[in-house]
Coordinates of N, CA and C in Angstrom, one line a residue:
X1 N 5.7 141.5 -60.5 CA 7.0 142.1 -60.8 C 6.8 143.6 -61.2
X2 N 7.6 144.5 -60.6 CA 7.5 145.9 -60.8 C 8.0 146.3 -62.2
X3 N 7.3 147.1 -62.9 CA 7.8 147.6 -64.2 C 8.9 148.7 -63.9
X4 N 10.0 148.6 -64.5 CA 11.2 149.4 -64.1 C 11.0 150.8 -64.6
X5 N 10.2 151.0 -65.6 CA 9.9 152.4 -66.2 C 8.4 152.5 -66.5
X6 N 7.8 153.6 -66.1 CA 6.4 153.9 -66.4 C 6.3 155.0 -67.4
X7 N 5.3 155.0 -68.3 CA 5.1 156.1 -69.2 C 3.7 156.6 -69.2
X8 N 3.6 157.9 -69.5 CA 2.2 158.5 -69.6 C 2.3 159.7 -70.6
X9 N 1.2 160.0 -71.2 CA 1.2 161.0 -72.3 C 0.2 162.2 -71.9
X10 N 0.7 163.4 -71.9 CA -0.1 164.6 -71.7 C 0.1 165.5 -72.9
X11 N -0.9 165.5 -73.8 CA -0.7 166.3 -75.0 C 0.4 165.9 -75.8
X12 N 1.3 166.8 -76.1 CA 2.5 166.4 -76.9 C 3.7 166.0 -76.1
X13 N 3.5 165.8 -74.8 CA 4.7 165.5 -73.9 C 4.5 164.1 -73.4
X14 N 5.6 163.3 -73.6 CA 5.7 161.9 -73.1 C 6.5 162.0 -71.8
X15 N 5.9 161.5 -70.7 CA 6.6 161.4 -69.4 C 7.1 160.0 -69.2
X16 N 8.3 159.8 -68.9 CA 9.0 158.5 -68.6 C 9.5 158.6 -67.2
X17 N 8.9 157.7 -66.3 CA 9.3 157.7 -64.9 C 10.1 156.5 -64.6
X18 N 11.3 156.7 -64.0 CA 12.1 155.6 -63.5 C 11.3 155.0 -62.3
X19 N 11.2 153.7 -62.2 CA 10.3 153.1 -61.2 C 11.0 152.0 -60.4
X20 N 12.1 152.3 -59.8 CA 12.7 151.4 -58.8 C 12.9 152.2 -57.5
X21 N 11.8 152.7 -56.9 CA 11.9 153.6 -55.8 C 12.5 153.0 -54.6
X22 N 12.4 151.7 -54.4 CA 13.0 151.1 -53.2 C 14.6 151.1 -53.3
X23 N 15.1 151.4 -54.4 CA 16.6 151.5 -54.5 C 17.0 152.9 -55.1
X24 N 16.1 153.9 -54.9 CA 16.3 155.2 -55.4 C 16.6 155.2 -56.9
X25 N 15.9 154.3 -57.6 CA 16.0 154.2 -59.0 C 17.4 154.0 -59.5
X26 N 18.1 153.2 -58.7 CA 19.5 152.8 -59.2 C 19.4 152.0 -60.5
X27 N 20.4 152.1 -61.3 CA 20.4 151.6 -62.6 C 20.9 150.1 -62.7
X28 N 20.0 149.3 -63.1 CA 20.3 147.9 -63.4 C 20.0 147.5 -64.8
X29 N 20.2 146.3 -65.3 CA 19.9 146.0 -66.7 C 18.5 146.2 -67.1
X30 N 17.6 145.8 -66.2 CA 16.1 146.0 -66.5 C 15.8 147.5 -66.7
X31 N 16.2 148.3 -65.8 CA 15.9 149.7 -65.9 C 16.5 150.4 -67.1
X32 N 17.7 150.1 -67.4 CA 18.4 150.7 -68.6 C 17.8 150.3 -69.9
X33 N 17.4 149.0 -70.0 CA 16.8 148.5 -71.2 C 15.4 149.1 -71.3
X34 N 14.6 149.2 -70.2 CA 13.3 149.7 -70.3 C 13.3 151.2 -70.6
X35 N 14.3 151.9 -70.1 CA 14.5 153.3 -70.4 C 14.8 153.5 -71.9
X36 N 15.7 152.7 -72.4 CA 16.1 152.8 -73.8 C 14.9 152.6 -74.7
X37 N 14.1 151.5 -74.4 CA 13.0 151.2 -75.2 C 11.9 152.3 -75.1
X38 N 11.7 152.9 -73.9 CA 10.7 153.9 -73.7 C 11.1 155.2 -74.5
X39 N 12.3 155.6 -74.5 CA 12.8 156.7 -75.2 C 12.6 156.5 -76.7
X40 N 13.0 155.3 -77.2 CA 12.9 155.0 -78.6 C 11.5 155.0 -79.1
X41 N 10.6 154.5 -78.2 CA 9.1 154.6 -78.6 C 8.6 156.0 -78.7
X42 N 9.1 156.9 -77.7 CA 8.6 158.3 -77.8 C 9.1 159.0 -79.0
X43 N 10.4 158.6 -79.4 CA 10.9 159.2 -80.6 C 10.2 158.8 -81.9
X44 N 9.6 157.6 -81.9 CA 8.9 157.1 -83.1 C 7.5 157.7 -83.1
X45 N 6.9 158.1 -82.0 CA 5.6 158.5 -81.9 C 5.4 159.9 -82.5
X46 N 4.6 160.1 -83.6 CA 4.5 161.4 -84.3 C 3.7 162.4 -83.4
X47 N 3.0 161.9 -82.4 CA 2.2 162.8 -81.5 C 3.0 163.3 -80.3
X48 N 4.2 162.8 -80.2 CA 5.1 163.2 -79.1 C 6.1 164.2 -79.6
X49 N 6.2 165.4 -79.0 CA 7.1 166.4 -79.4 C 8.3 166.7 -78.4
X50 N 8.0 166.3 -77.1 CA 9.1 166.4 -76.1 C 8.9 165.3 -75.1
X51 N 10.0 165.0 -74.4 CA 10.0 163.9 -73.4 C 10.5 164.5 -72.1
X52 N 9.8 164.0 -71.0 CA 10.3 164.4 -69.7 C 10.7 163.1 -69.0
X53 N 11.9 163.0 -68.4 CA 12.3 161.9 -67.6 C 12.4 162.3 -66.1
X54 N 11.7 161.5 -65.3 CA 11.7 161.7 -63.9 C 11.8 160.4 -63.1
X55 N 11.8 160.5 -61.8 CA 11.9 159.3 -61.0 C 10.9 159.2 -59.9
X56 N 10.3 158.0 -59.7 CA 9.4 157.8 -58.6 C 10.1 157.6 -57.3
X57 N 9.5 157.8 -56.2 CA 10.1 157.6 -54.9 C 10.9 158.8 -54.4
X58 N 11.9 158.6 -53.5 CA 12.5 159.7 -52.8 C 13.6 160.4 -53.7
X59 N 14.0 159.8 -54.8 CA 15.1 160.4 -55.6 C 14.9 160.2 -57.1
X60 N 15.5 161.1 -57.8 CA 15.5 160.9 -59.3 C 16.3 159.6 -59.7
X61 N 17.6 159.6 -59.3 CA 18.4 158.4 -59.6 C 19.7 158.5 -58.8
X62 N 20.0 157.5 -58.0 CA 21.2 157.5 -57.2 C 22.4 156.8 -57.8
X63 N 22.3 156.5 -59.1 CA 23.4 155.9 -59.8 C 23.3 154.5 -60.1
X64 N 24.4 153.8 -60.5 CA 24.3 152.4 -60.8 C 24.0 151.6 -59.5
X65 N 23.3 150.5 -59.8 CA 23.0 149.5 -58.7 C 24.3 148.8 -58.3
X66 N 24.8 149.2 -57.1 CA 26.1 148.7 -56.7 C 26.0 147.2 -56.4
X67 N 24.8 146.8 -55.9 CA 24.6 145.3 -55.7 C 24.7 144.5 -57.0
X68 N 24.2 145.1 -58.1 CA 24.4 144.5 -59.4 C 25.8 144.4 -59.8
X69 N 26.6 145.5 -59.6 CA 28.0 145.4 -59.9 C 28.7 144.4 -59.1
X70 N 28.3 144.2 -57.8 CA 29.0 143.2 -57.0 C 28.6 141.8 -57.4
X71 N 27.3 141.6 -57.8 CA 26.9 140.3 -58.3 C 27.7 139.9 -59.6
X72 N 28.0 140.9 -60.4 CA 28.8 140.6 -61.6 C 30.2 140.2 -61.2
X73 N 30.8 140.9 -60.2 CA 32.1 140.6 -59.7 C 32.1 139.2 -59.1
X74 N 31.1 138.9 -58.3 CA 31.1 137.5 -57.7 C 31.0 136.4 -58.7
X75 N 30.4 136.7 -59.9 CA 30.3 135.8 -61.0 C 31.4 135.8 -61.9
X76 N 32.4 136.6 -61.6 CA 33.6 136.8 -62.4 C 33.3 137.4 -63.8
X77 N 32.3 138.3 -63.8 CA 31.9 138.9 -65.0 C 32.4 140.4 -65.0
X78 N 33.1 140.8 -66.0 CA 33.6 142.2 -66.1 C 32.4 143.1 -66.3
X79 N 32.3 144.2 -65.4 CA 31.2 145.1 -65.5 C 31.2 146.0 -66.7
X80 N 32.2 145.9 -67.5 CA 32.4 146.9 -68.6 C 31.2 146.8 -69.6
X81 N 30.8 145.5 -69.9 CA 29.7 145.3 -70.8 C 28.4 146.0 -70.3
X82 N 28.1 145.9 -69.1 CA 26.9 146.6 -68.5 C 27.1 148.1 -68.6
X83 N 28.2 148.6 -68.2 CA 28.4 150.1 -68.2 C 28.4 150.6 -69.7
X84 N 28.9 149.8 -70.6 CA 28.9 150.1 -72.0 C 27.4 150.3 -72.5
X85 N 26.6 149.4 -72.0 CA 25.2 149.5 -72.3 C 24.5 150.8 -71.8
X86 N 24.9 151.1 -70.6 CA 24.4 152.4 -70.0 C 24.9 153.6 -70.8
X87 N 26.2 153.6 -71.1 CA 26.8 154.7 -71.8 C 26.1 154.8 -73.2
X88 N 25.9 153.7 -73.9 CA 25.3 153.8 -75.2 C 23.9 154.3 -75.1
X89 N 23.1 153.9 -74.1 CA 21.8 154.4 -73.9 C 21.8 155.9 -73.7
X90 N 22.7 156.4 -72.9 CA 22.7 157.9 -72.7 C 23.2 158.6 -73.9
X91 N 24.1 158.0 -74.7 CA 24.5 158.6 -76.0 C 23.3 158.7 -76.9
X92 N 22.5 157.7 -77.0 CA 21.3 157.7 -77.9 C 20.4 158.8 -77.4
X93 N 20.2 158.9 -76.0 CA 19.3 159.9 -75.5 C 19.8 161.3 -75.8
X94 N 21.1 161.5 -75.7 CA 21.6 162.9 -76.0 C 21.4 163.2 -77.5
X95 N 21.5 162.2 -78.4 CA 21.3 162.4 -79.8 C 19.9 162.3 -80.3
X96 N 19.0 162.0 -79.4 CA 17.5 161.8 -79.8 C 17.0 163.1 -80.5
X97 N 16.2 162.9 -81.5 CA 15.8 164.0 -82.4 C 14.8 165.0 -81.7
X98 N 14.2 164.6 -80.6 CA 13.3 165.4 -79.9 C 13.8 165.9 -78.6
X99 N 13.4 167.0 -78.1 CA 14.0 167.5 -76.8 C 13.6 166.6 -75.6
X100 N 14.6 166.5 -74.7 CA 14.4 165.7 -73.5 C 14.7 166.5 -72.3
X101 N 13.8 166.5 -71.4 CA 13.9 167.3 -70.1 C 14.0 166.4 -68.9
X102 N 15.0 166.6 -68.1 CA 15.1 165.8 -66.8 C 14.4 166.6 -65.7
X103 N 13.4 166.0 -65.1 CA 12.7 166.6 -63.9 C 13.3 165.9 -62.7
X104 N 14.1 166.5 -61.9 CA 14.9 165.8 -60.9 C 14.5 166.3 -59.5
X105 N 14.7 165.3 -58.6 CA 14.4 165.6 -57.2 C 15.3 164.7 -56.3
X106 N 15.3 165.0 -55.0 CA 16.1 164.1 -54.1 C 17.6 164.1 -54.5
X107 N 18.1 162.9 -54.9 CA 19.5 162.7 -55.2 C 19.6 162.5 -56.7
X108 N 20.6 163.2 -57.3 CA 21.0 163.1 -58.7 C 22.5 162.8 -58.7
X109 N 22.8 161.6 -58.6 CA 24.2 161.2 -58.2 C 24.7 160.2 -59.2
X110 N 26.0 160.3 -59.5 CA 26.7 159.2 -60.3 C 26.0 159.0 -61.6
X111 N 25.5 157.8 -61.8 CA 24.7 157.5 -63.0 C 23.5 158.3 -63.2
X112 N 22.9 158.8 -62.1 CA 21.8 159.7 -62.2 C 22.2 161.0 -62.8
X113 N 23.3 161.5 -62.4 CA 23.9 162.7 -62.9 C 24.2 162.5 -64.4
X114 N 24.7 161.4 -64.8 CA 25.1 161.1 -66.1 C 23.8 161.0 -67.0
X115 N 22.7 160.5 -66.5 CA 21.5 160.6 -67.2 C 21.0 162.0 -67.4
X116 N 21.0 162.8 -66.4 CA 20.6 164.2 -66.5 C 21.5 165.0 -67.5
X117 N 22.8 164.7 -67.5 CA 23.7 165.3 -68.4 C 23.4 165.1 -69.9
X118 N 22.8 163.9 -70.1 CA 22.4 163.6 -71.5 C 21.2 164.2 -72.0
X119 N 20.5 164.9 -71.1 CA 19.2 165.6 -71.5 C 19.5 167.0 -71.9
X120 N 18.5 167.6 -72.6 CA 18.6 168.9 -73.1 C 18.3 170.0 -72.1
X121 N 17.6 169.7 -71.1 CA 17.3 170.7 -70.0 C 17.0 170.0 -68.7
X122 N 17.3 170.6 -67.6 CA 17.0 170.1 -66.3 C 16.2 171.0 -65.4
X123 N 15.1 170.5 -64.9 CA 14.3 171.3 -63.9 C 14.4 170.5 -62.6
X124 N 14.8 171.2 -61.5 CA 15.0 170.6 -60.2 C 14.0 171.1 -59.2
X125 N 13.6 170.1 -58.3 CA 12.8 170.5 -57.2 C 13.6 171.0 -56.0
X126 N 13.2 172.0 -55.3 CA 14.0 172.5 -54.2 C 14.3 171.4 -53.2
X127 N 15.5 171.4 -52.7 CA 16.0 170.3 -51.8 C 16.8 169.3 -52.6
X128 N 16.9 169.3 -53.9 CA 17.6 168.3 -54.7 C 19.1 168.6 -54.5
X129 N 19.9 167.5 -54.4 CA 21.3 167.6 -54.4 C 21.9 166.8 -55.6
X130 N 23.0 167.4 -56.1 CA 23.5 166.9 -57.4 C 25.0 166.7 -57.3
X131 N 25.5 165.6 -57.8 CA 27.0 165.5 -57.8 C 27.4 164.2 -58.5
X132 N 28.7 164.1 -58.8 CA 29.2 162.9 -59.5 C 29.3 161.7 -58.5
X133 N 29.9 161.9 -57.4 CA 29.8 160.9 -56.3 C 30.6 159.6 -56.5
X134 N 31.1 159.3 -57.7 CA 31.7 158.0 -57.9 C 32.8 157.7 -57.0
X135 N 33.7 158.7 -56.7 CA 34.9 158.5 -56.0 C 34.6 158.1 -54.5
X136 N 33.4 158.4 -54.0 CA 33.0 158.0 -52.7 C 33.0 156.5 -52.5
X137 N 32.7 155.8 -53.6 CA 32.8 154.3 -53.5 C 34.0 153.7 -54.2
X138 N 35.0 154.6 -54.4 CA 36.2 154.1 -55.1 C 36.0 153.8 -56.6
X139 N 34.9 154.3 -57.2 CA 34.6 154.1 -58.6 C 35.0 155.3 -59.4
X140 N 34.9 155.1 -60.7 CA 35.1 156.1 -61.7 C 33.9 156.2 -62.6
X141 N 33.6 157.3 -63.2 CA 32.5 157.4 -64.1 C 32.6 156.4 -65.3
X142 N 31.5 155.9 -65.8 CA 31.5 155.0 -66.9 C 30.4 155.3 -67.9
X143 N 29.6 156.4 -67.7 CA 28.5 156.7 -68.6 C 28.4 158.2 -68.9
X144 N 29.6 158.8 -68.9 CA 29.6 160.2 -69.4 C 30.0 161.4 -68.6
X145 N 30.1 161.2 -67.2 CA 30.4 162.3 -66.4 C 31.7 163.0 -66.8
X146 N 32.7 162.3 -67.1 CA 34.0 162.9 -67.4 C 34.0 163.7 -68.7
X147 N 33.0 163.3 -69.6 CA 32.9 163.9 -70.9 C 32.0 165.1 -70.9
X148 N 30.8 164.9 -70.3 CA 29.7 165.9 -70.4 C 29.7 166.9 -69.3
X149 N 30.1 166.5 -68.1 CA 30.1 167.4 -66.9 C 30.9 168.7 -67.1
X150 N 32.1 168.6 -67.6 CA 32.9 169.9 -67.8 C 32.2 170.8 -68.9
X151 N 31.5 170.2 -69.8 CA 30.9 171.0 -70.9 C 29.6 171.6 -70.4
X152 N 29.0 171.0 -69.4 CA 27.7 171.5 -68.9 C 27.9 172.5 -67.8
X153 N 28.8 172.3 -66.9 CA 29.0 173.2 -65.7 C 30.3 173.9 -65.7
X154 N 31.2 173.7 -66.6 CA 32.5 174.3 -66.6 C 33.5 173.4 -66.0
X155 N 34.7 173.5 -66.4 CA 35.8 172.5 -66.0 C 36.1 172.7 -64.5
X156 N 36.2 173.9 -63.9 CA 36.6 174.0 -62.5 C 35.6 173.3 -61.6
X157 N 34.3 173.6 -61.8 CA 33.3 172.9 -61.0 C 33.2 171.4 -61.2
X158 N 33.4 171.0 -62.5 CA 33.4 169.6 -62.8 C 34.5 168.9 -62.1
X159 N 35.7 169.5 -62.1 CA 36.8 168.9 -61.3 C 36.6 168.7 -59.8
X160 N 36.0 169.8 -59.3 CA 35.6 169.7 -57.9 C 34.6 168.6 -57.6
X161 N 33.6 168.5 -58.4 CA 32.6 167.5 -58.1 C 33.1 166.1 -58.3
X162 N 34.0 165.9 -59.3 CA 34.5 164.5 -59.6 C 35.6 164.1 -58.6
X163 N 36.5 165.1 -58.3 CA 37.6 164.7 -57.4 C 37.3 164.6 -55.9
X164 N 36.1 165.2 -55.5 CA 35.7 165.2 -54.1 C 34.5 164.3 -53.9
X165 N 33.7 164.0 -54.9 CA 32.5 163.3 -54.7 C 31.4 164.1 -54.0
X166 N 31.6 165.4 -53.9 CA 30.7 166.3 -53.2 C 29.4 166.4 -53.9
X167 N 28.3 166.5 -53.1 CA 27.0 166.8 -53.6 C 26.6 168.2 -53.2
X168 N 26.1 169.0 -54.2 CA 25.8 170.4 -54.0 C 24.3 170.6 -54.3
X169 N 23.7 171.6 -53.6 CA 22.3 171.9 -53.9 C 22.1 172.3 -55.3
X170 N 20.9 172.0 -55.8 CA 20.6 172.2 -57.3 C 20.7 173.7 -57.6
X171 N 20.5 174.6 -56.7 CA 20.5 176.0 -56.9 C 21.9 176.4 -57.4
X172 N 23.0 175.7 -57.0 CA 24.3 176.1 -57.4 C 24.6 175.8 -58.9
X173 N 23.7 175.0 -59.5 CA 24.0 174.7 -60.9 C 23.2 175.6 -61.9
X174 N 22.4 176.5 -61.3 CA 21.6 177.4 -62.2 C 22.5 178.4 -62.9
X175 N 23.5 179.0 -62.3 CA 24.3 179.9 -63.0 C 25.0 179.4 -64.3
X176 N 25.4 178.1 -64.2 CA 26.0 177.5 -65.4 C 25.0 177.2 -66.5
X177 N 23.7 177.1 -66.2 CA 22.7 176.8 -67.2 C 22.4 175.3 -67.2
X178 N 23.2 174.5 -66.5 CA 22.9 173.1 -66.5 C 21.5 172.8 -65.9
X179 N 21.2 173.4 -64.7 CA 19.8 173.4 -64.2 C 19.1 174.7 -64.6
X180 N 18.0 174.6 -65.4 CA 17.3 175.8 -65.9 C 16.6 176.5 -64.8
X181 N 15.9 175.8 -63.9 CA 15.2 176.4 -62.8 C 15.0 175.4 -61.7
X182 N 15.0 176.0 -60.5 CA 14.7 175.2 -59.2 C 13.3 175.7 -58.7
X183 N 12.4 174.8 -58.6 CA 11.0 175.1 -58.1 C 10.7 174.5 -56.8
X184 N 9.9 175.1 -56.0 CA 9.4 174.6 -54.8 C 8.5 173.4 -55.0
X185 N 8.3 172.6 -54.0 CA 7.5 171.3 -54.1 C 6.1 171.6 -54.7
X186 N 5.5 172.6 -54.3 CA 4.1 172.9 -54.8 C 4.1 173.3 -56.2
X187 N 5.1 174.0 -56.7 CA 5.2 174.5 -58.1 C 5.9 173.6 -59.0
X188 N 6.6 172.5 -58.5 CA 7.5 171.8 -59.3 C 6.8 171.2 -60.6
X189 N 5.7 170.4 -60.4 CA 5.1 169.8 -61.5 C 4.6 170.8 -62.6
X190 N 4.1 171.9 -62.1 CA 3.6 172.9 -63.1 C 4.8 173.5 -63.8
X191 N 5.9 173.7 -63.1 CA 7.1 174.2 -63.8 C 7.6 173.3 -64.8
X192 N 7.7 172.0 -64.5 CA 8.2 171.0 -65.4 C 7.3 171.0 -66.7
X193 N 6.0 171.0 -66.5 CA 5.0 171.0 -67.6 C 5.2 172.3 -68.5
X194 N 5.5 173.4 -67.8 CA 5.7 174.6 -68.6 C 7.0 174.6 -69.4
X195 N 8.0 174.1 -68.8 CA 9.3 174.0 -69.5 C 9.2 173.0 -70.7
X196 N 8.5 171.9 -70.4 CA 8.3 170.9 -71.5 C 7.5 171.5 -72.7
X197 N 6.5 172.2 -72.3 CA 5.6 172.8 -73.4 C 6.4 173.8 -74.2
X198 N 7.4 174.5 -73.6 CA 8.2 175.5 -74.4 C 8.9 174.9 -75.5
X199 N 9.1 173.5 -75.5 CA 9.9 172.9 -76.5 C 8.9 172.3 -77.6
X200 N 7.6 172.5 -77.4 CA 6.6 171.9 -78.4 C 6.0 173.0 -79.2
X201 N 5.3 172.6 -80.3 CA 4.5 173.5 -81.1 C 5.4 174.3 -82.0
X202 N 6.6 173.9 -82.3 CA 7.5 174.7 -83.1 C 7.6 174.1 -84.5
X203 N 8.1 174.9 -85.5 CA 8.3 174.3 -86.8 C 9.4 173.2 -86.8
X204 N 9.4 172.4 -87.8 CA 10.5 171.4 -87.9 C 11.9 172.0 -87.8
X205 N 12.8 171.2 -87.3 CA 14.2 171.7 -87.3 C 14.9 171.3 -86.0
X206 N 14.2 170.9 -84.9 CA 14.9 170.6 -83.7 C 15.9 169.4 -83.9
X207 N 15.6 168.4 -84.6 CA 16.5 167.3 -84.8 C 17.8 167.8 -85.5
X208 N 17.6 168.6 -86.5 CA 18.8 169.1 -87.2 C 19.6 170.0 -86.3
X209 N 19.0 170.8 -85.4 CA 19.7 171.7 -84.5 C 20.5 170.8 -83.5
X210 N 19.9 169.7 -83.0 CA 20.6 168.9 -82.1 C 21.8 168.2 -82.7
X211 N 21.6 167.9 -84.0 CA 22.8 167.3 -84.7 C 23.9 168.4 -84.9
X212 N 23.5 169.6 -85.1 CA 24.6 170.7 -85.2 C 25.3 170.9 -83.9
X213 N 24.5 170.7 -82.8 CA 25.1 171.0 -81.4 C 25.9 169.8 -80.9
X214 N 25.8 168.7 -81.5 CA 26.6 167.5 -81.0 C 28.1 167.8 -81.1
X215 N 28.8 167.4 -80.1 CA 30.3 167.5 -80.1 C 30.9 166.3 -80.8
X216 N 31.6 166.6 -81.9 CA 32.2 165.4 -82.6 C 33.2 164.6 -81.9
X217 N 33.7 165.2 -80.8 CA 34.7 164.4 -80.0 C 34.1 163.5 -79.0
X218 N 32.8 163.5 -78.8 CA 32.2 162.7 -77.7 C 32.4 161.2 -77.8
X219 N 32.2 160.6 -79.0 CA 32.4 159.1 -79.0 C 33.7 158.7 -78.6
X220 N 34.8 159.3 -79.0 CA 36.2 158.9 -78.6 C 36.4 159.2 -77.1
X221 N 35.8 160.3 -76.6 CA 36.0 160.6 -75.2 C 35.3 159.6 -74.3
X222 N 34.1 159.1 -74.7 CA 33.3 158.2 -74.0 C 34.0 156.8 -74.0
X223 N 34.6 156.4 -75.1 CA 35.3 155.2 -75.2 C 36.5 155.2 -74.2
X224 N 37.3 156.3 -74.2 CA 38.4 156.5 -73.3 C 37.9 156.4 -71.8
X225 N 36.8 157.0 -71.5 CA 36.2 156.9 -70.1 C 36.0 155.4 -69.7
X226 N 35.4 154.6 -70.6 CA 35.2 153.2 -70.3 C 36.5 152.4 -70.1
X227 N 37.5 152.8 -71.0 CA 38.8 152.1 -70.9 C 39.5 152.4 -69.6
X228 N 39.4 153.6 -69.1 CA 40.0 154.0 -67.8 C 39.3 153.4 -66.7
X229 N 37.9 153.3 -66.8 CA 37.2 152.6 -65.7 C 37.6 151.2 -65.6
X230 N 37.7 150.5 -66.7 CA 38.1 149.1 -66.7 C 39.4 148.8 -66.0
X231 N 40.4 149.7 -66.3 CA 41.7 149.5 -65.7 C 41.7 149.8 -64.2
X232 N 40.9 150.8 -63.8 CA 40.8 151.1 -62.4 C 40.1 150.0 -61.6
X233 N 39.0 149.4 -62.2 CA 38.2 148.4 -61.6 C 39.1 147.2 -61.3
X234 N 40.0 146.8 -62.3 CA 40.9 145.7 -62.1 C 42.0 146.0 -61.1
X235 N 42.7 147.1 -61.3 CA 43.9 147.4 -60.5 C 43.6 147.7 -59.0
X236 N 42.4 148.3 -58.7 CA 42.1 148.7 -57.4 C 41.2 147.7 -56.6
X237 N 40.9 146.6 -57.3 CA 40.0 145.5 -56.6 C 38.8 146.1 -56.1
X238 N 38.0 146.8 -56.9 CA 36.8 147.5 -56.5 C 35.8 146.6 -55.9
X239 N 35.7 145.4 -56.5 CA 34.7 144.4 -56.0 C 34.9 144.2 -54.5
X240 N 36.1 144.0 -54.0 CA 36.4 143.8 -52.6 C 36.0 145.0 -51.8
X241 N 36.2 146.2 -52.3 CA 35.8 147.4 -51.6 C 34.3 147.5 -51.5
X242 N 33.6 147.1 -52.5 CA 32.1 147.1 -52.5 C 31.6 146.1 -51.5
X243 N 32.2 145.0 -51.4 CA 31.8 143.9 -50.4 C 31.9 144.5 -49.0
X244 N 33.1 145.1 -48.7 CA 33.3 145.7 -47.4 C 32.3 146.8 -47.1
X245 N 31.9 147.6 -48.2 CA 30.9 148.7 -48.0 C 29.6 148.1 -47.6
X246 N 29.1 147.1 -48.2 CA 27.8 146.5 -47.9 C 27.9 145.8 -46.5
X247 N 29.0 145.2 -46.2 CA 29.2 144.5 -44.9 C 29.1 145.6 -43.7
X248 N 29.7 146.7 -44.0 CA 29.6 147.8 -42.9 C 28.2 148.3 -42.8
X249 N 27.5 148.4 -43.9 CA 26.1 148.9 -43.8 C 25.2 147.9 -43.1
X250 N 25.5 146.6 -43.2 CA 24.7 145.6 -42.6 C 24.8 145.5 -41.1
X251 N 25.9 146.0 -40.5 CA 26.1 145.9 -39.1 C 25.7 147.2 -38.4
X252 N 25.3 148.2 -39.2 CA 24.9 149.5 -38.5 C 23.5 149.4 -37.9

């Protein structure tokens, strides 16, 4: 059985790698539970001063595992509990007392974008595309896009990304500061390591600063996001749309 998340330590930096490459690291219960545990372990470790989250395989993260959502629907299980777990994990990640850097490549879409949005910094490999993408499958965000995306990239771009489902090159997110730097394939890992090290070796105070920077309206906004998702899921019969989506892929 493949471990959904892998970890390694280099000096004061803990690397957490999403490890479902066959599904572009799509988020299922095993991955989100493993990620949550790995981040909590890094936060407890006195020798870890910064965390890097990346993905194995062709992409950082392509979002929620749609097949898992469909299995829940087939079993007549409301997906809200699963999405609530994802949202809570990302909220804990955002509030983590140590800096967290997302090292992204390939596709950063839907839940993958929501994961990156919960991090303190993003480093992208050249060729990466980023977007909300939920609307392409008739879905709505459930783990933070509607709350964090406008704050990170500005409301006009956030509206464009969410209402069109468009994916844009990582370079277009540099001016907003959401993506700190885009590096070529050969320089990517060295750039990630350099950015991660810039958050280490500092006097105490980062946890307090992150607490100061937290938006007090976030919990209420995230709850509203889940409530709107739940209503949309029921009213639009999204499970039926997902079934037709997979049926169409099967005949191609």
